[in-house]
Amino acid sequence: MKKDGAAPDGKDNAPKKKEQKIIYIDDGSTIADMSGTRKGAPPRKKSTMKEKWHTYITTVKHMILPLLVTLLAMTMVFVLLMLLTGQWT
């Protein structure tokens, strides 16, 4: 039985697709930041102290609520243990 487009001897002589080779570029950045890997792109500028400070303040603002919830939970566990052991005076 012949397949459509197959050679008479049963072998498939169709040209094989050329695989595209992956090129990795190491520019010293993290894996998450691949912004400087495009060909022809200008080199990535370094962040200023003002940008770093803004990022720090924004991160701290996002961490305040989880911090307070954790401290409240630890305090409640401490008070409960003190009441159960009778060490509260």
PDB file of N, CA and C in Angstrom:
ATOM      1  N   MET A   1       0.823  -1.183   0.000  1.00  0.00           N
ATOM      2  CA  MET A   1       0.000   0.000   0.000  1.00  0.00           C
ATOM      3  C   MET A   1       0.870   1.250   0.000  1.00  0.00           C
ATOM      4  N   LYS A   2       0.601   2.167  -0.877  1.00  0.00           N
ATOM      5  CA  LYS A   2       1.386   3.398  -0.952  1.00  0.00           C
ATOM      6  C   LYS A   2       0.646   4.535  -0.283  1.00  0.00           C
ATOM      7  N   LYS A   3       1.418   5.375   0.368  1.00  0.00           N
ATOM      8  CA  LYS A   3       0.846   6.595   0.924  1.00  0.00           C
ATOM      9  C   LYS A   3       0.849   7.646  -0.177  1.00  0.00           C
ATOM     10  N   ASP A   4      -0.048   8.578  -0.075  1.00  0.00           N
ATOM     11  CA  ASP A   4      -0.058   9.669  -1.049  1.00  0.00           C
ATOM     12  C   ASP A   4       1.210  10.485  -0.910  1.00  0.00           C
ATOM     13  N   GLY A   5       1.920  10.696  -2.018  1.00  0.00           N
ATOM     14  CA  GLY A   5       3.129  11.494  -2.009  1.00  0.00           C
ATOM     15  C   GLY A   5       4.362  10.711  -1.633  1.00  0.00           C
ATOM     16  N   ALA A   6       4.255   9.415  -1.368  1.00  0.00           N
ATOM     17  CA  ALA A   6       5.415   8.612  -0.983  1.00  0.00           C
ATOM     18  C   ALA A   6       6.130   8.112  -2.224  1.00  0.00           C
ATOM     19  N   ALA A   7       7.394   7.837  -2.091  1.00  0.00           N
ATOM     20  CA  ALA A   7       8.191   7.326  -3.198  1.00  0.00           C
ATOM     21  C   ALA A   7       7.762   5.898  -3.514  1.00  0.00           C
ATOM     22  N   PRO A   8       8.006   5.424  -4.756  1.00  0.00           N
ATOM     23  CA  PRO A   8       7.582   4.073  -5.127  1.00  0.00           C
ATOM     24  C   PRO A   8       8.254   2.983  -4.306  1.00  0.00           C
ATOM     25  N   ASP A   9       9.442   3.239  -3.754  1.00  0.00           N
ATOM     26  CA  ASP A   9      10.113   2.201  -2.978  1.00  0.00           C
ATOM     27  C   ASP A   9       9.657   2.164  -1.520  1.00  0.00           C
ATOM     28  N   GLY A  10       8.681   3.000  -1.154  1.00  0.00           N
ATOM     29  CA  GLY A  10       8.126   2.996   0.194  1.00  0.00           C
ATOM     30  C   GLY A  10       8.831   3.914   1.163  1.00  0.00           C
ATOM     31  N   LYS A  11       9.929   4.558   0.751  1.00  0.00           N
ATOM     32  CA  LYS A  11      10.645   5.466   1.634  1.00  0.00           C
ATOM     33  C   LYS A  11      10.141   6.880   1.417  1.00  0.00           C
ATOM     34  N   ASP A  12      10.095   7.618   2.472  1.00  0.00           N
ATOM     35  CA  ASP A  12       9.627   9.005   2.397  1.00  0.00           C
ATOM     36  C   ASP A  12      10.822   9.897   2.081  1.00  0.00           C
ATOM     37  N   ASN A  13      10.837  10.477   0.914  1.00  0.00           N
ATOM     38  CA  ASN A  13      11.948  11.335   0.496  1.00  0.00           C
ATOM     39  C   ASN A  13      11.640  12.815   0.674  1.00  0.00           C
ATOM     40  N   ALA A  14      10.655  13.139   1.464  1.00  0.00           N
ATOM     41  CA  ALA A  14      10.286  14.543   1.673  1.00  0.00           C
ATOM     42  C   ALA A  14      11.425  15.250   2.402  1.00  0.00           C
ATOM     43  N   PRO A  15      11.682  16.499   2.054  1.00  0.00           N
ATOM     44  CA  PRO A  15      12.753  17.223   2.750  1.00  0.00           C
ATOM     45  C   PRO A  15      12.411  17.418   4.226  1.00  0.00           C
ATOM     46  N   LYS A  16      13.403  17.199   5.073  1.00  0.00           N
ATOM     47  CA  LYS A  16      13.185  17.334   6.512  1.00  0.00           C
ATOM     48  C   LYS A  16      13.227  18.805   6.895  1.00  0.00           C
ATOM     49  N   LYS A  17      12.429  19.146   7.887  1.00  0.00           N
ATOM     50  CA  LYS A  17      12.417  20.525   8.372  1.00  0.00           C
ATOM     51  C   LYS A  17      13.690  20.786   9.166  1.00  0.00           C
ATOM     52  N   LYS A  18      14.285  21.916   8.908  1.00  0.00           N
ATOM     53  CA  LYS A  18      15.493  22.294   9.633  1.00  0.00           C
ATOM     54  C   LYS A  18      15.081  22.865  10.985  1.00  0.00           C
ATOM     55  N   GLU A  19      15.657  22.298  12.040  1.00  0.00           N
ATOM     56  CA  GLU A  19      15.320  22.769  13.382  1.00  0.00           C
ATOM     57  C   GLU A  19      16.031  24.081  13.661  1.00  0.00           C
ATOM     58  N   GLN A  20      15.317  24.955  14.320  1.00  0.00           N
ATOM     59  CA  GLN A  20      15.895  26.251  14.652  1.00  0.00           C
ATOM     60  C   GLN A  20      16.698  26.113  15.943  1.00  0.00           C
ATOM     61  N   LYS A  21      17.949  26.521  15.893  1.00  0.00           N
ATOM     62  CA  LYS A  21      18.827  26.403  17.052  1.00  0.00           C
ATOM     63  C   LYS A  21      18.526  27.534  18.035  1.00  0.00           C
ATOM     64  N   ILE A  22      18.399  27.179  19.309  1.00  0.00           N
ATOM     65  CA  ILE A  22      18.126  28.165  20.354  1.00  0.00           C
ATOM     66  C   ILE A  22      19.440  28.766  20.804  1.00  0.00           C
ATOM     67  N   ILE A  23      19.492  30.083  20.855  1.00  0.00           N
ATOM     68  CA  ILE A  23      20.690  30.785  21.287  1.00  0.00           C
ATOM     69  C   ILE A  23      20.388  31.467  22.621  1.00  0.00           C
ATOM     70  N   TYR A  24      21.186  31.159  23.626  1.00  0.00           N
ATOM     71  CA  TYR A  24      21.025  31.773  24.943  1.00  0.00           C
ATOM     72  C   TYR A  24      22.041  32.896  25.085  1.00  0.00           C
ATOM     73  N   ILE A  25      21.574  34.038  25.552  1.00  0.00           N
ATOM     74  CA  ILE A  25      22.444  35.191  25.733  1.00  0.00           C
ATOM     75  C   ILE A  25      22.536  35.478  27.229  1.00  0.00           C
ATOM     76  N   ASP A  26      23.728  35.500  27.764  1.00  0.00           N
ATOM     77  CA  ASP A  26      23.921  35.782  29.182  1.00  0.00           C
ATOM     78  C   ASP A  26      24.402  37.216  29.329  1.00  0.00           C
ATOM     79  N   ASP A  27      23.489  38.068  29.790  1.00  0.00           N
ATOM     80  CA  ASP A  27      23.866  39.464  30.001  1.00  0.00           C
ATOM     81  C   ASP A  27      23.982  39.797  31.481  1.00  0.00           C
ATOM     82  N   GLY A  28      23.992  38.772  32.321  1.00  0.00           N
ATOM     83  CA  GLY A  28      24.159  38.993  33.751  1.00  0.00           C
ATOM     84  C   GLY A  28      22.862  39.281  34.475  1.00  0.00           C
ATOM     85  N   SER A  29      21.734  39.301  33.785  1.00  0.00           N
ATOM     86  CA  SER A  29      20.466  39.582  34.447  1.00  0.00           C
ATOM     87  C   SER A  29      19.830  38.274  34.898  1.00  0.00           C
ATOM     88  N   THR A  30      18.785  38.404  35.701  1.00  0.00           N
ATOM     89  CA  THR A  30      18.082  37.219  36.171  1.00  0.00           C
ATOM     90  C   THR A  30      17.256  36.632  35.039  1.00  0.00           C
ATOM     91  N   ILE A  31      16.770  35.429  35.242  1.00  0.00           N
ATOM     92  CA  ILE A  31      15.965  34.783  34.208  1.00  0.00           C
ATOM     93  C   ILE A  31      14.666  35.545  33.990  1.00  0.00           C
ATOM     94  N   ALA A  32      14.116  36.113  35.053  1.00  0.00           N
ATOM     95  CA  ALA A  32      12.852  36.821  34.934  1.00  0.00           C
ATOM     96  C   ALA A  32      12.985  38.103  34.125  1.00  0.00           C
ATOM     97  N   ASP A  33      14.162  38.689  34.100  1.00  0.00           N
ATOM     98  CA  ASP A  33      14.359  39.932  33.369  1.00  0.00           C
ATOM     99  C   ASP A  33      15.168  39.652  32.113  1.00  0.00           C
ATOM    100  N   MET A  34      14.485  39.434  31.025  1.00  0.00           N
ATOM    101  CA  MET A  34      15.143  39.148  29.758  1.00  0.00           C
ATOM    102  C   MET A  34      15.006  40.331  28.805  1.00  0.00           C
ATOM    103  N   SER A  35      14.874  41.521  29.345  1.00  0.00           N
ATOM    104  CA  SER A  35      14.628  42.694  28.518  1.00  0.00           C
ATOM    105  C   SER A  35      15.834  43.096  27.682  1.00  0.00           C
ATOM    106  N   GLY A  36      17.025  42.753  28.080  1.00  0.00           N
ATOM    107  CA  GLY A  36      18.208  43.193  27.362  1.00  0.00           C
ATOM    108  C   GLY A  36      18.747  42.176  26.380  1.00  0.00           C
ATOM    109  N   THR A  37      17.948  41.187  25.997  1.00  0.00           N
ATOM    110  CA  THR A  37      18.461  40.121  25.152  1.00  0.00           C
ATOM    111  C   THR A  37      18.126  40.291  23.678  1.00  0.00           C
ATOM    112  N   ARG A  38      17.365  41.304  23.322  1.00  0.00           N
ATOM    113  CA  ARG A  38      17.011  41.513  21.922  1.00  0.00           C
ATOM    114  C   ARG A  38      18.197  42.031  21.133  1.00  0.00           C
ATOM    115  N   LYS A  39      18.356  41.540  19.918  1.00  0.00           N
ATOM    116  CA  LYS A  39      19.439  42.024  19.079  1.00  0.00           C
ATOM    117  C   LYS A  39      19.133  43.462  18.657  1.00  0.00           C
ATOM    118  N   GLY A  40      20.126  44.297  18.706  1.00  0.00           N
ATOM    119  CA  GLY A  40      19.962  45.682  18.287  1.00  0.00           C
ATOM    120  C   GLY A  40      19.354  46.584  19.346  1.00  0.00           C
ATOM    121  N   ALA A  41      18.993  46.027  20.486  1.00  0.00           N
ATOM    122  CA  ALA A  41      18.398  46.832  21.547  1.00  0.00           C
ATOM    123  C   ALA A  41      19.506  47.582  22.280  1.00  0.00           C
ATOM    124  N   PRO A  42      19.211  48.781  22.751  1.00  0.00           N
ATOM    125  CA  PRO A  42      20.232  49.507  23.516  1.00  0.00           C
ATOM    126  C   PRO A  42      20.512  48.783  24.829  1.00  0.00           C
ATOM    127  N   PRO A  43      21.702  48.929  25.374  1.00  0.00           N
ATOM    128  CA  PRO A  43      22.016  48.240  26.634  1.00  0.00           C
ATOM    129  C   PRO A  43      21.098  48.729  27.755  1.00  0.00           C
ATOM    130  N   ARG A  44      20.791  47.811  28.651  1.00  0.00           N
ATOM    131  CA  ARG A  44      19.891  48.125  29.755  1.00  0.00           C
ATOM    132  C   ARG A  44      20.532  49.139  30.687  1.00  0.00           C
ATOM    133  N   LYS A  45      19.786  50.183  31.030  1.00  0.00           N
ATOM    134  CA  LYS A  45      20.327  51.181  31.947  1.00  0.00           C
ATOM    135  C   LYS A  45      20.184  50.701  33.391  1.00  0.00           C
ATOM    136  N   LYS A  46      21.084  51.123  34.202  1.00  0.00           N
ATOM    137  CA  LYS A  46      21.040  50.764  35.617  1.00  0.00           C
ATOM    138  C   LYS A  46      19.977  51.604  36.310  1.00  0.00           C
ATOM    139  N   SER A  47      19.326  51.021  37.310  1.00  0.00           N
ATOM    140  CA  SER A  47      18.301  51.766  38.024  1.00  0.00           C
ATOM    141  C   SER A  47      18.950  52.795  38.949  1.00  0.00           C
ATOM    142  N   THR A  48      18.248  53.885  39.134  1.00  0.00           N
ATOM    143  CA  THR A  48      18.756  54.959  39.992  1.00  0.00           C
ATOM    144  C   THR A  48      18.382  54.671  41.442  1.00  0.00           C
ATOM    145  N   MET A  49      18.993  55.387  42.350  1.00  0.00           N
ATOM    146  CA  MET A  49      18.688  55.222  43.780  1.00  0.00           C
ATOM    147  C   MET A  49      17.232  55.592  44.052  1.00  0.00           C
ATOM    148  N   LYS A  50      16.717  56.578  43.335  1.00  0.00           N
ATOM    149  CA  LYS A  50      15.322  56.984  43.517  1.00  0.00           C
ATOM    150  C   LYS A  50      14.375  55.842  43.134  1.00  0.00           C
ATOM    151  N   GLU A  51      14.673  55.156  42.025  1.00  0.00           N
ATOM    152  CA  GLU A  51      13.841  54.026  41.606  1.00  0.00           C
ATOM    153  C   GLU A  51      13.943  52.871  42.594  1.00  0.00           C
ATOM    154  N   LYS A  52      15.136  52.623  43.113  1.00  0.00           N
ATOM    155  CA  LYS A  52      15.311  51.562  44.108  1.00  0.00           C
ATOM    156  C   LYS A  52      14.539  51.883  45.385  1.00  0.00           C
ATOM    157  N   TRP A  53      14.595  53.137  45.823  1.00  0.00           N
ATOM    158  CA  TRP A  53      13.894  53.552  47.034  1.00  0.00           C
ATOM    159  C   TRP A  53      12.384  53.424  46.836  1.00  0.00           C
ATOM    160  N   HIS A  54      11.892  53.822  45.670  1.00  0.00           N
ATOM    161  CA  HIS A  54      10.459  53.715  45.376  1.00  0.00           C
ATOM    162  C   HIS A  54      10.021  52.246  45.406  1.00  0.00           C
ATOM    163  N   THR A  55      10.805  51.363  44.840  1.00  0.00           N
ATOM    164  CA  THR A  55      10.495  49.937  44.851  1.00  0.00           C
ATOM    165  C   THR A  55      10.478  49.398  46.276  1.00  0.00           C
ATOM    166  N   TYR A  56      11.442  49.818  47.088  1.00  0.00           N
ATOM    167  CA  TYR A  56      11.506  49.371  48.481  1.00  0.00           C
ATOM    168  C   TYR A  56      10.261  49.809  49.257  1.00  0.00           C
ATOM    169  N   ILE A  57       9.890  51.088  49.136  1.00  0.00           N
ATOM    170  CA  ILE A  57       8.723  51.613  49.865  1.00  0.00           C
ATOM    171  C   ILE A  57       7.451  50.898  49.421  1.00  0.00           C
ATOM    172  N   THR A  58       7.302  50.667  48.131  1.00  0.00           N
ATOM    173  CA  THR A  58       6.112  49.965  47.620  1.00  0.00           C
ATOM    174  C   THR A  58       6.048  48.544  48.174  1.00  0.00           C
ATOM    175  N   THR A  59       7.180  47.876  48.236  1.00  0.00           N
ATOM    176  CA  THR A  59       7.220  46.512  48.764  1.00  0.00           C
ATOM    177  C   THR A  59       6.874  46.487  50.248  1.00  0.00           C
ATOM    178  N   VAL A  60       7.399  47.426  50.992  1.00  0.00           N
ATOM    179  CA  VAL A  60       7.104  47.484  52.432  1.00  0.00           C
ATOM    180  C   VAL A  60       5.626  47.752  52.659  1.00  0.00           C
ATOM    181  N   LYS A  61       5.028  48.610  51.840  1.00  0.00           N
ATOM    182  CA  LYS A  61       3.591  48.893  51.972  1.00  0.00           C
ATOM    183  C   LYS A  61       2.771  47.624  51.756  1.00  0.00           C
ATOM    184  N   HIS A  62       3.199  46.793  50.817  1.00  0.00           N
ATOM    185  CA  HIS A  62       2.475  45.555  50.559  1.00  0.00           C
ATOM    186  C   HIS A  62       2.686  44.527  51.670  1.00  0.00           C
ATOM    187  N   MET A  63       3.759  44.649  52.433  1.00  0.00           N
ATOM    188  CA  MET A  63       4.073  43.669  53.467  1.00  0.00           C
ATOM    189  C   MET A  63       3.519  44.027  54.845  1.00  0.00           C
ATOM    190  N   ILE A  64       3.020  45.240  55.034  1.00  0.00           N
ATOM    191  CA  ILE A  64       2.555  45.674  56.362  1.00  0.00           C
ATOM    192  C   ILE A  64       1.398  44.811  56.864  1.00  0.00           C
ATOM    193  N   LEU A  65       0.376  44.611  56.058  1.00  0.00           N
ATOM    194  CA  LEU A  65      -0.791  43.843  56.502  1.00  0.00           C
ATOM    195  C   LEU A  65      -0.427  42.389  56.844  1.00  0.00           C
ATOM    196  N   PRO A  66       0.304  41.660  55.991  1.00  0.00           N
ATOM    197  CA  PRO A  66       0.684  40.291  56.394  1.00  0.00           C
ATOM    198  C   PRO A  66       1.547  40.261  57.662  1.00  0.00           C
ATOM    199  N   LEU A  67       2.396  41.266  57.832  1.00  0.00           N
ATOM    200  CA  LEU A  67       3.217  41.345  59.034  1.00  0.00           C
ATOM    201  C   LEU A  67       2.352  41.497  60.277  1.00  0.00           C
ATOM    202  N   LEU A  68       1.384  42.394  60.233  1.00  0.00           N
ATOM    203  CA  LEU A  68       0.518  42.618  61.388  1.00  0.00           C
ATOM    204  C   LEU A  68      -0.356  41.397  61.689  1.00  0.00           C
ATOM    205  N   VAL A  69      -0.846  40.729  60.653  1.00  0.00           N
ATOM    206  CA  VAL A  69      -1.656  39.524  60.856  1.00  0.00           C
ATOM    207  C   VAL A  69      -0.818  38.430  61.508  1.00  0.00           C
ATOM    208  N   THR A  70       0.419  38.270  61.082  1.00  0.00           N
ATOM    209  CA  THR A  70       1.309  37.260  61.663  1.00  0.00           C
ATOM    210  C   THR A  70       1.608  37.571  63.123  1.00  0.00           C
ATOM    211  N   LEU A  71       1.899  38.831  63.419  1.00  0.00           N
ATOM    212  CA  LEU A  71       2.162  39.219  64.809  1.00  0.00           C
ATOM    213  C   LEU A  71       0.939  39.005  65.692  1.00  0.00           C
ATOM    214  N   LEU A  72      -0.251  39.311  65.174  1.00  0.00           N
ATOM    215  CA  LEU A  72      -1.481  39.096  65.941  1.00  0.00           C
ATOM    216  C   LEU A  72      -1.700  37.611  66.200  1.00  0.00           C
ATOM    217  N   ALA A  73      -1.480  36.767  65.192  1.00  0.00           N
ATOM    218  CA  ALA A  73      -1.658  35.323  65.370  1.00  0.00           C
ATOM    219  C   ALA A  73      -0.663  34.767  66.390  1.00  0.00           C
ATOM    220  N   MET A  74       0.592  35.203  66.321  1.00  0.00           N
ATOM    221  CA  MET A  74       1.596  34.727  67.278  1.00  0.00           C
ATOM    222  C   MET A  74       1.266  35.187  68.691  1.00  0.00           C
ATOM    223  N   THR A  75       0.761  36.396  68.829  1.00  0.00           N
ATOM    224  CA  THR A  75       0.375  36.909  70.152  1.00  0.00           C
ATOM    225  C   THR A  75      -0.786  36.105  70.715  1.00  0.00           C
ATOM    226  N   MET A  76      -1.759  35.790  69.879  1.00  0.00           N
ATOM    227  CA  MET A  76      -2.913  35.014  70.351  1.00  0.00           C
ATOM    228  C   MET A  76      -2.491  33.607  70.777  1.00  0.00           C
ATOM    229  N   VAL A  77      -1.594  32.978  70.045  1.00  0.00           N
ATOM    230  CA  VAL A  77      -1.097  31.648  70.424  1.00  0.00           C
ATOM    231  C   VAL A  77      -0.338  31.745  71.743  1.00  0.00           C
ATOM    232  N   PHE A  78       0.472  32.781  71.916  1.00  0.00           N
ATOM    233  CA  PHE A  78       1.228  32.963  73.160  1.00  0.00           C
ATOM    234  C   PHE A  78       0.289  33.139  74.350  1.00  0.00           C
ATOM    235  N   VAL A  79      -0.710  33.990  74.212  1.00  0.00           N
ATOM    236  CA  VAL A  79      -1.654  34.229  75.310  1.00  0.00           C
ATOM    237  C   VAL A  79      -2.430  32.952  75.623  1.00  0.00           C
ATOM    238  N   LEU A  80      -2.842  32.225  74.600  1.00  0.00           N
ATOM    239  CA  LEU A  80      -3.575  30.979  74.824  1.00  0.00           C
ATOM    240  C   LEU A  80      -2.709  29.964  75.576  1.00  0.00           C
ATOM    241  N   LEU A  81      -1.457  29.833  75.179  1.00  0.00           N
ATOM    242  CA  LEU A  81      -0.565  28.908  75.896  1.00  0.00           C
ATOM    243  C   LEU A  81      -0.327  29.354  77.340  1.00  0.00           C
ATOM    244  N   MET A  82      -0.190  30.637  77.541  1.00  0.00           N
ATOM    245  CA  MET A  82       0.005  31.128  78.917  1.00  0.00           C
ATOM    246  C   MET A  82      -1.221  30.841  79.784  1.00  0.00           C
ATOM    247  N   LEU A  83      -2.415  30.990  79.216  1.00  0.00           N
ATOM    248  CA  LEU A  83      -3.632  30.710  79.981  1.00  0.00           C
ATOM    249  C   LEU A  83      -3.790  29.216  80.260  1.00  0.00           C
ATOM    250  N   LEU A  84      -3.448  28.381  79.283  1.00  0.00           N
ATOM    251  CA  LEU A  84      -3.591  26.928  79.473  1.00  0.00           C
ATOM    252  C   LEU A  84      -2.587  26.378  80.476  1.00  0.00           C
ATOM    253  N   THR A  85      -1.395  26.915  80.518  1.00  0.00           N
ATOM    254  CA  THR A  85      -0.383  26.385  81.447  1.00  0.00           C
ATOM    255  C   THR A  85      -0.479  27.022  82.832  1.00  0.00           C
ATOM    256  N   GLY A  86      -1.267  28.062  82.980  1.00  0.00           N
ATOM    257  CA  GLY A  86      -1.427  28.691  84.279  1.00  0.00           C
ATOM    258  C   GLY A  86      -0.265  29.597  84.650  1.00  0.00           C
ATOM    259  N   GLN A  87       0.546  29.980  83.705  1.00  0.00           N
ATOM    260  CA  GLN A  87       1.686  30.842  83.978  1.00  0.00           C
ATOM    261  C   GLN A  87       1.323  32.326  83.968  1.00  0.00           C
ATOM    262  N   TRP A  88       0.089  32.618  83.612  1.00  0.00           N
ATOM    263  CA  TRP A  88      -0.323  34.020  83.534  1.00  0.00           C
ATOM    264  C   TRP A  88      -0.621  34.518  84.937  1.00  0.00           C
ATOM    265  N   THR A  89       0.098  35.532  85.364  1.00  0.00           N
ATOM    266  CA  THR A  89      -0.110  36.053  86.722  1.00  0.00           C
ATOM    267  C   THR A  89      -0.376  37.518  86.711  1.00  0.00           C
TER     268      THR A  89
END
